[in-house]
Coordinates of C-alpha atoms and ligand atoms in Angstrom, one line a residue:
M1 CA 0.0 0.0 0.0
A2 CA 1.5 3.3 -0.9
V3 CA 0.7 5.6 1.9
Y4 CA 3.8 7.5 3.0
T5 CA 1.9 10.4 4.6
D6 CA -1.1 9.6 6.7
V7 CA -4.0 12.1 6.9
A8 CA -6.3 12.3 9.9
A9 CA -10.1 12.4 9.3
D10 CA -10.5 15.8 10.9
E11 CA -7.6 17.3 8.9
L12 CA -9.2 15.9 5.7
A13 CA -12.6 17.2 6.5
E14 CA -11.2 20.6 7.1
F15 CA -9.2 20.4 3.9
L16 CA -12.3 19.5 1.9
Q17 CA -14.0 22.7 3.0
Q18 CA -11.8 24.5 0.5
Y19 CA -13.7 22.6 -2.2
D20 CA -17.3 22.3 -3.3
L21 CA -17.3 18.5 -2.9
G22 CA -19.9 18.1 -0.2
E23 CA -19.5 16.3 3.0
L24 CA -16.8 13.6 3.6
L25 CA -18.5 10.3 4.0
S26 CA -15.5 8.0 4.1
Y27 CA -11.9 7.6 2.9
K28 CA -9.1 5.1 2.8
G29 CA -5.5 4.7 1.7
I30 CA -5.2 3.0 -1.6
A31 CA -3.4 -0.4 -1.6
E32 CA -1.5 0.2 -4.9
G33 CA 1.1 2.4 -6.4
V34 CA 4.6 3.1 -5.0
E35 CA 5.3 6.7 -5.7
N36 CA 2.8 8.9 -3.9
S37 CA 0.2 8.7 -1.1
N38 CA -3.2 8.1 -2.6
F39 CA -6.6 8.1 -0.9
L40 CA -10.0 7.1 -2.2
L41 CA -12.6 9.7 -1.0
H42 CA -16.3 9.2 -0.8
T43 CA -18.2 12.5 -0.4
S44 CA -21.8 13.4 -0.7
K45 CA -21.0 14.5 -4.3
G46 CA -19.3 11.3 -5.4
S47 CA -15.9 9.5 -5.4
F48 CA -12.5 11.2 -5.9
I49 CA -8.8 10.4 -5.6
L50 CA -6.7 12.5 -3.3
T51 CA -2.9 12.4 -4.0
L52 CA -0.2 13.7 -1.7
Y53 CA 2.9 14.1 -3.9
E54 CA 6.0 12.5 -2.4
K55 CA 9.8 12.1 -3.0
R56 CA 10.2 12.0 -6.8
V57 CA 7.8 14.7 -7.6
A58 CA 9.1 18.3 -7.7
K59 CA 6.4 20.8 -6.7
N60 CA 7.3 23.0 -9.6
D61 CA 6.3 20.2 -12.0
L62 CA 2.8 19.8 -10.6
P63 CA 1.2 22.5 -12.8
F64 CA 2.5 20.5 -15.8
F65 CA 0.9 17.2 -14.6
L66 CA -2.4 18.8 -13.6
G67 CA -2.5 21.0 -16.8
L68 CA -1.7 18.0 -18.9
M69 CA -4.6 15.9 -17.6
T70 CA -6.9 18.8 -18.3
H71 CA -5.5 19.2 -21.8
L72 CA -5.7 15.5 -22.6
A73 CA -9.2 15.1 -21.3
E74 CA -10.2 18.1 -23.5
H75 CA -8.6 16.3 -26.5
G76 CA -10.4 13.0 -26.2
V77 CA -8.2 11.0 -23.8
S78 CA -10.0 9.4 -21.0
C79 CA -8.1 10.4 -17.9
P80 CA -8.8 11.9 -14.5
L81 CA -9.6 15.6 -14.3
P82 CA -8.0 17.8 -11.5
V83 CA -10.7 19.2 -9.3
K84 CA -10.5 22.9 -8.6
A85 CA -11.1 24.2 -5.2
K86 CA -13.4 27.2 -4.6
D87 CA -10.6 29.6 -5.4
G88 CA -10.1 28.0 -8.8
E89 CA -6.8 26.3 -8.0
A90 CA -6.4 22.5 -8.1
L91 CA -2.9 22.4 -6.5
R92 CA -3.0 22.7 -2.7
E93 CA -1.1 21.5 0.4
L94 CA -2.1 18.9 3.0
S95 CA 0.0 17.4 5.8
G96 CA 3.0 19.3 4.6
R97 CA 2.8 17.8 1.1
P98 CA 1.6 19.2 -2.2
A99 CA -1.8 17.7 -2.8
A100 CA -4.5 17.5 -5.4
I101 CA -7.9 15.9 -5.8
I102 CA -8.7 14.3 -9.2
T103 CA -11.9 12.7 -10.5
F104 CA -12.4 9.0 -10.0
L105 CA -12.1 6.8 -13.2
E106 CA -14.2 3.7 -13.7
G107 CA -12.5 0.5 -14.7
I108 CA -9.9 -2.0 -13.4
W109 CA -6.3 -2.5 -14.4
P110 CA -5.5 -5.9 -15.9
R111 CA -3.7 -8.2 -13.6
K112 CA -2.9 -10.6 -16.4
P113 CA -2.8 -8.6 -19.6
N114 CA -3.6 -10.4 -22.9
A115 CA -2.9 -9.4 -26.5
T116 CA -6.2 -7.6 -26.7
H117 CA -5.2 -5.4 -23.7
C118 CA -1.8 -4.8 -25.4
A119 CA -3.6 -3.7 -28.6
G120 CA -5.8 -1.3 -26.5
V121 CA -2.7 0.1 -24.9
G122 CA -0.9 0.6 -28.2
E123 CA -3.9 2.5 -29.6
G124 CA -4.4 4.5 -26.4
L125 CA -0.7 5.4 -26.2
A126 CA -0.6 6.6 -29.8
R127 CA -3.8 8.6 -29.3
M128 CA -2.3 10.2 -26.2
H129 CA 0.8 11.1 -28.1
L130 CA -1.3 12.9 -30.8
A131 CA -3.5 14.5 -28.2
G132 CA -0.5 16.0 -26.4
A133 CA 0.6 17.8 -29.5
N134 CA -0.6 21.3 -28.6
F135 CA 0.1 21.2 -24.9
A136 CA 2.1 24.4 -24.3
V137 CA 3.8 23.6 -21.0
R138 CA 7.1 21.7 -21.2
R139 CA 8.8 19.4 -18.8
A140 CA 12.2 17.7 -19.5
N141 CA 12.5 14.0 -18.6
A142 CA 14.3 14.0 -15.3
L143 CA 14.7 10.2 -15.6
S144 CA 16.4 10.0 -19.0
V145 CA 20.1 9.2 -19.6
S146 CA 21.5 12.0 -17.4
G147 CA 19.2 11.0 -14.6
W148 CA 20.4 7.4 -14.4
R149 CA 23.9 7.9 -13.0
P150 CA 22.7 9.6 -9.8
L151 CA 20.3 6.8 -9.2
F152 CA 23.1 4.3 -9.7
G153 CA 25.2 6.3 -7.3
A154 CA 22.5 6.1 -4.7
A155 CA 22.3 2.3 -4.9
A156 CA 25.7 1.1 -6.2
N157 CA 27.2 0.3 -2.8
R158 CA 24.5 -2.2 -2.0
A159 CA 23.5 -3.4 -5.4
D160 CA 25.3 -6.7 -5.0
E161 CA 23.2 -7.4 -1.9
V162 CA 20.3 -7.7 -4.4
Q163 CA 22.2 -9.8 -6.9
P164 CA 26.0 -10.6 -6.9
G165 CA 27.6 -8.7 -9.8
L166 CA 24.7 -6.3 -10.3
R167 CA 26.9 -3.3 -9.6
A168 CA 29.4 -4.1 -12.3
F169 CA 26.6 -5.0 -14.7
L170 CA 24.9 -1.7 -14.2
A171 CA 28.1 0.3 -14.4
A172 CA 29.0 -1.3 -17.8
E173 CA 25.5 -0.8 -19.2
L174 CA 25.4 2.9 -18.1
D175 CA 28.9 3.5 -19.6
D176 CA 27.5 2.2 -22.9
L177 CA 24.3 4.1 -22.8
E178 CA 26.1 7.3 -21.9
S179 CA 28.7 6.9 -24.7
G180 CA 26.8 8.9 -27.2
I181 CA 24.7 6.2 -28.7
W182 CA 21.4 7.4 -27.2
P183 CA 19.1 8.8 -30.0
T184 CA 18.7 12.5 -30.2
H185 CA 16.7 13.2 -33.4
L186 CA 13.6 11.1 -33.1
P187 CA 10.1 12.6 -33.0
E188 CA 9.3 14.0 -29.6
G189 CA 6.2 15.2 -27.7
V190 CA 4.4 14.6 -24.5
I191 CA 5.0 11.1 -23.2
H192 CA 3.4 9.3 -20.3
A193 CA 6.7 7.6 -19.3
D194 CA 5.1 5.2 -16.8
L195 CA 2.2 3.5 -18.7
F196 CA 2.4 0.2 -16.8
N197 CA -0.6 -2.1 -16.5
D198 CA -1.6 -0.6 -13.1
N199 CA -2.0 2.8 -14.8
V200 CA -4.4 1.6 -17.6
F201 CA -8.0 0.9 -16.8
F202 CA -10.2 -1.4 -18.8
L203 CA -13.9 -2.2 -18.7
G204 CA -14.0 -5.7 -20.2
D205 CA -11.5 -5.7 -23.0
K206 CA -11.9 -2.0 -23.8
L207 CA -9.5 0.6 -22.5
S208 CA -11.5 3.0 -20.2
G209 CA -8.8 5.3 -19.1
I210 CA -5.2 6.2 -18.4
I211 CA -4.1 7.4 -14.9
D212 CA -0.9 8.6 -13.1
F213 CA 0.8 11.3 -15.1
T214 CA 3.5 12.0 -12.5
F215 CA 6.3 11.0 -14.8
A216 CA 4.9 12.6 -17.9
C217 CA 7.3 14.8 -19.8
N218 CA 8.6 15.8 -23.2
D219 CA 10.7 13.1 -24.7
M220 CA 10.8 10.7 -27.7
F221 CA 7.5 9.0 -28.5
A222 CA 9.4 5.8 -29.3
Y223 CA 10.9 5.8 -25.7
D224 CA 7.3 5.6 -24.4
V225 CA 6.7 2.8 -26.9
A226 CA 9.8 1.0 -25.4
I227 CA 8.6 1.5 -21.9
C228 CA 5.3 -0.2 -22.8
L229 CA 7.0 -3.0 -24.6
N230 CA 8.8 -3.7 -21.3
A231 CA 5.7 -3.3 -19.1
W232 CA 3.2 -5.1 -21.2
C233 CA 4.9 -7.7 -23.4
F234 CA 6.8 -9.9 -21.0
E235 CA 5.3 -12.9 -19.2
P236 CA 5.5 -13.5 -15.4
D237 CA 8.4 -16.0 -16.1
H238 CA 10.2 -13.0 -17.8
S239 CA 10.0 -14.4 -21.3
F240 CA 9.2 -11.9 -24.1
N241 CA 5.8 -12.5 -25.7
V242 CA 6.1 -11.5 -29.4
T243 CA 2.4 -11.9 -30.0
K244 CA 1.6 -9.3 -27.4
A245 CA 4.4 -7.0 -28.8
R246 CA 3.0 -7.4 -32.3
A247 CA -0.5 -6.6 -31.1
F248 CA 0.8 -3.5 -29.2
L249 CA 3.0 -2.2 -32.0
N250 CA 0.4 -2.9 -34.7
A251 CA -2.3 -1.0 -32.8
Y252 CA 0.1 1.9 -32.1
G253 CA 1.1 2.1 -35.7
R254 CA -2.5 2.2 -37.0
V255 CA -2.9 5.6 -35.1
R256 CA 0.7 6.9 -35.3
K257 CA 3.1 5.3 -37.7
L258 CA 6.6 4.8 -36.3
S259 CA 9.3 6.0 -38.7
E260 CA 12.1 3.7 -39.8
A261 CA 14.5 5.6 -37.5
E262 CA 12.2 5.0 -34.5
E263 CA 11.8 1.3 -35.3
A264 CA 15.6 0.9 -35.7
A265 CA 16.1 2.6 -32.3
L266 CA 13.7 0.4 -30.4
P267 CA 16.2 -2.1 -29.0
L268 CA 18.4 0.6 -27.7
L269 CA 15.4 2.6 -26.3
A270 CA 14.1 -0.6 -24.6
R271 CA 17.5 -1.1 -22.9
G272 CA 17.3 2.5 -21.6
A273 CA 13.7 2.0 -20.5
A274 CA 14.7 -1.1 -18.7
I275 CA 17.6 0.4 -16.8
R276 CA 15.5 3.4 -15.8
F277 CA 13.0 1.2 -14.0
L278 CA 15.7 -1.2 -12.8
L279 CA 17.4 1.7 -11.1
T280 CA 14.4 3.4 -9.5
R281 CA 13.2 0.0 -8.2
L282 CA 16.7 -0.8 -6.9
V283 CA 16.9 2.6 -5.0
D284 CA 13.3 2.0 -3.6
W285 CA 14.1 -1.6 -2.7
L286 CA 17.1 -0.6 -0.7
N287 CA 15.4 2.5 0.9
V288 CA 11.9 1.6 2.2
P289 CA 11.0 4.5 4.6
P290 CA 10.4 3.2 8.1
G291 CA 6.7 3.0 8.7
A292 CA 5.7 3.5 5.1
L293 CA 2.9 1.2 3.8
V294 CA 4.4 0.2 0.5
K295 CA 5.4 -2.9 -1.3
P296 CA 8.5 -2.1 -3.3
K297 CA 8.7 -3.6 -6.8
D298 CA 11.2 -6.2 -7.8
P299 CA 14.3 -4.6 -9.5
L300 CA 15.5 -8.0 -10.9
E301 CA 12.4 -8.2 -13.2
Y302 CA 14.0 -5.3 -15.0
F303 CA 17.5 -6.8 -14.9
R304 CA 16.1 -9.8 -16.9
K305 CA 14.3 -7.5 -19.4
L306 CA 17.5 -5.6 -19.9
R307 CA 19.4 -8.7 -20.6
F308 CA 16.8 -9.7 -23.1
H309 CA 17.1 -6.4 -25.0
Q310 CA 20.9 -6.6 -25.0
S311 CA 20.5 -9.8 -27.0
V312 CA 18.1 -8.1 -29.5
S313 CA 19.7 -7.0 -32.8
S314 CA 16.7 -5.4 -34.6
A315 CA 13.1 -4.4 -34.1
R316 CA 12.1 -7.5 -36.1
D317 CA 12.6 -9.4 -32.8
Y318 CA 9.7 -7.4 -31.4
G319 CA 7.4 -8.5 -34.2
L320 CA 8.0 -5.7 -36.6
M321 CA 8.5 -6.4 -40.3
P322 CA 11.6 -4.8 -42.0
S323 CA 9.3 -2.7 -44.2
G324 CA 7.7 -1.1 -41.3
L325 CA 4.6 -3.2 -41.8
V326 CA 3.7 -5.4 -38.9
A327 CA 3.2 -9.2 -39.4
Ligands
LIG401 N1 -8.4 8.7 -11.0 C1 -8.4 7.5 -10.5 N2 -9.6 6.8 -10.5 C2 -9.6 5.6 -9.9 N3 -8.6 5.0 -9.3 C3 -7.4 5.6 -9.2 C4 -7.3 6.9 -9.8 N4 -6.0 7.4 -9.6 C5 -5.4 6.4 -8.9 N5 -6.3 5.4 -8.6 C6 -5.9 4.1 -7.9 O1 -4.8 4.4 -7.1 C7 -3.8 3.5 -7.4 C8 -2.4 4.2 -7.3 O2 -2.4 5.3 -8.1 P1 -1.1 5.8 -8.9 O3 -1.4 7.1 -9.5 O4 -0.6 4.7 -9.8 O5 -0.1 5.8 -7.7 P2 1.3 6.7 -7.6 O6 0.9 8.1 -7.4 O7 2.0 6.0 -6.4 O8 2.0 6.5 -8.9 C9 -4.1 3.0 -8.8 O9 -3.6 1.7 -9.1 C10 -5.6 3.0 -8.8 O10 -6.1 1.8 -8.1
LIG402 N1 5.7 1.8 -12.7 C1 6.9 1.8 -11.8 C2 6.6 2.3 -10.4 C3 5.9 3.6 -10.3 O1 4.6 3.6 -10.6 P1 3.2 3.4 -9.8 O2 2.2 3.7 -10.7 O3 3.1 1.9 -9.4 O4 3.3 4.2 -8.6 C4 7.5 0.4 -11.7 O5 6.8 -0.5 -12.0 O6 8.7 0.4 -11.4

């Protein structure tokens, strides 16, 4: 359960007086997520999500996240809407943390994603990429190549406690990714940057909404594609599922076609996407705050994914045909 900061009932009731959300009927900490503290609120006016933004979220970035949700919702993406308080502002403070209330989205995230889910995510991701086109605010990706070395530094001394040899493995991979091979001229725009299965809701087989924009930023669209390949197209035994990948890439390509350069860069981007989540998970694994209600995620899942991508020589291994058509 991700609740790093607890909120007392009387404190919350007082906080809610700043809004036009009626009376607080009940609330509970949400048993999912690892980044922020989230609460489900039931008020006399409906259900809402309260988020207290924690360690990895810079307060200055919050207008980007909240503005982006509003922009995307206005451009046809099903995502939560920030709720404005009576003074017109959505961003506030509670328990010493930046806080915001967003609308509740119906649906459930798929525990065992199938190829149909993967196709839904491909289409949804591409639609999100197009919908973000005119969003005027910019946010650099703090967790791209230059952000990985500091994460490594925070975990290096104890990395071998998690797996012998992990420190040397990560050091070598970072050296390679920092050596100038990271793409710089691929199409860019607003990316979600964390579109894992617990951030995509479905009603039946149909995607009903996308949540959790706290890593969203401006970066390469194909990097977002690579993040999703990692998050959606591997099995619990860590084997790559080319059928899911093909379904995902095919559906993405029907809405926004990947260029040849983007396709060619996918194996490299997937390595970067893997080390990024390996490193944040490793740091979190080694630094669970005392008293926090959180279940850290397994860093070694991403070690295995990274090893897989190191063995990939072309995007054909992900189910893409050389012509750019998908089999
Ligand atoms: N707008 C929403 N509607 C419904 N449930 C939500 C919404 N936002 C978050 N949740 C629930 O809270 C969980 C954690 O939210 P998430 O944003 O992923 O956490 P974190 O802020 O730690 O990244 C989600 O898996 C989901 O169950
Ligand atoms: N998706 C990340 C963790 C952060 O996302 P959250 O949505 O679970 O808070 C990972 O799997 O490492």
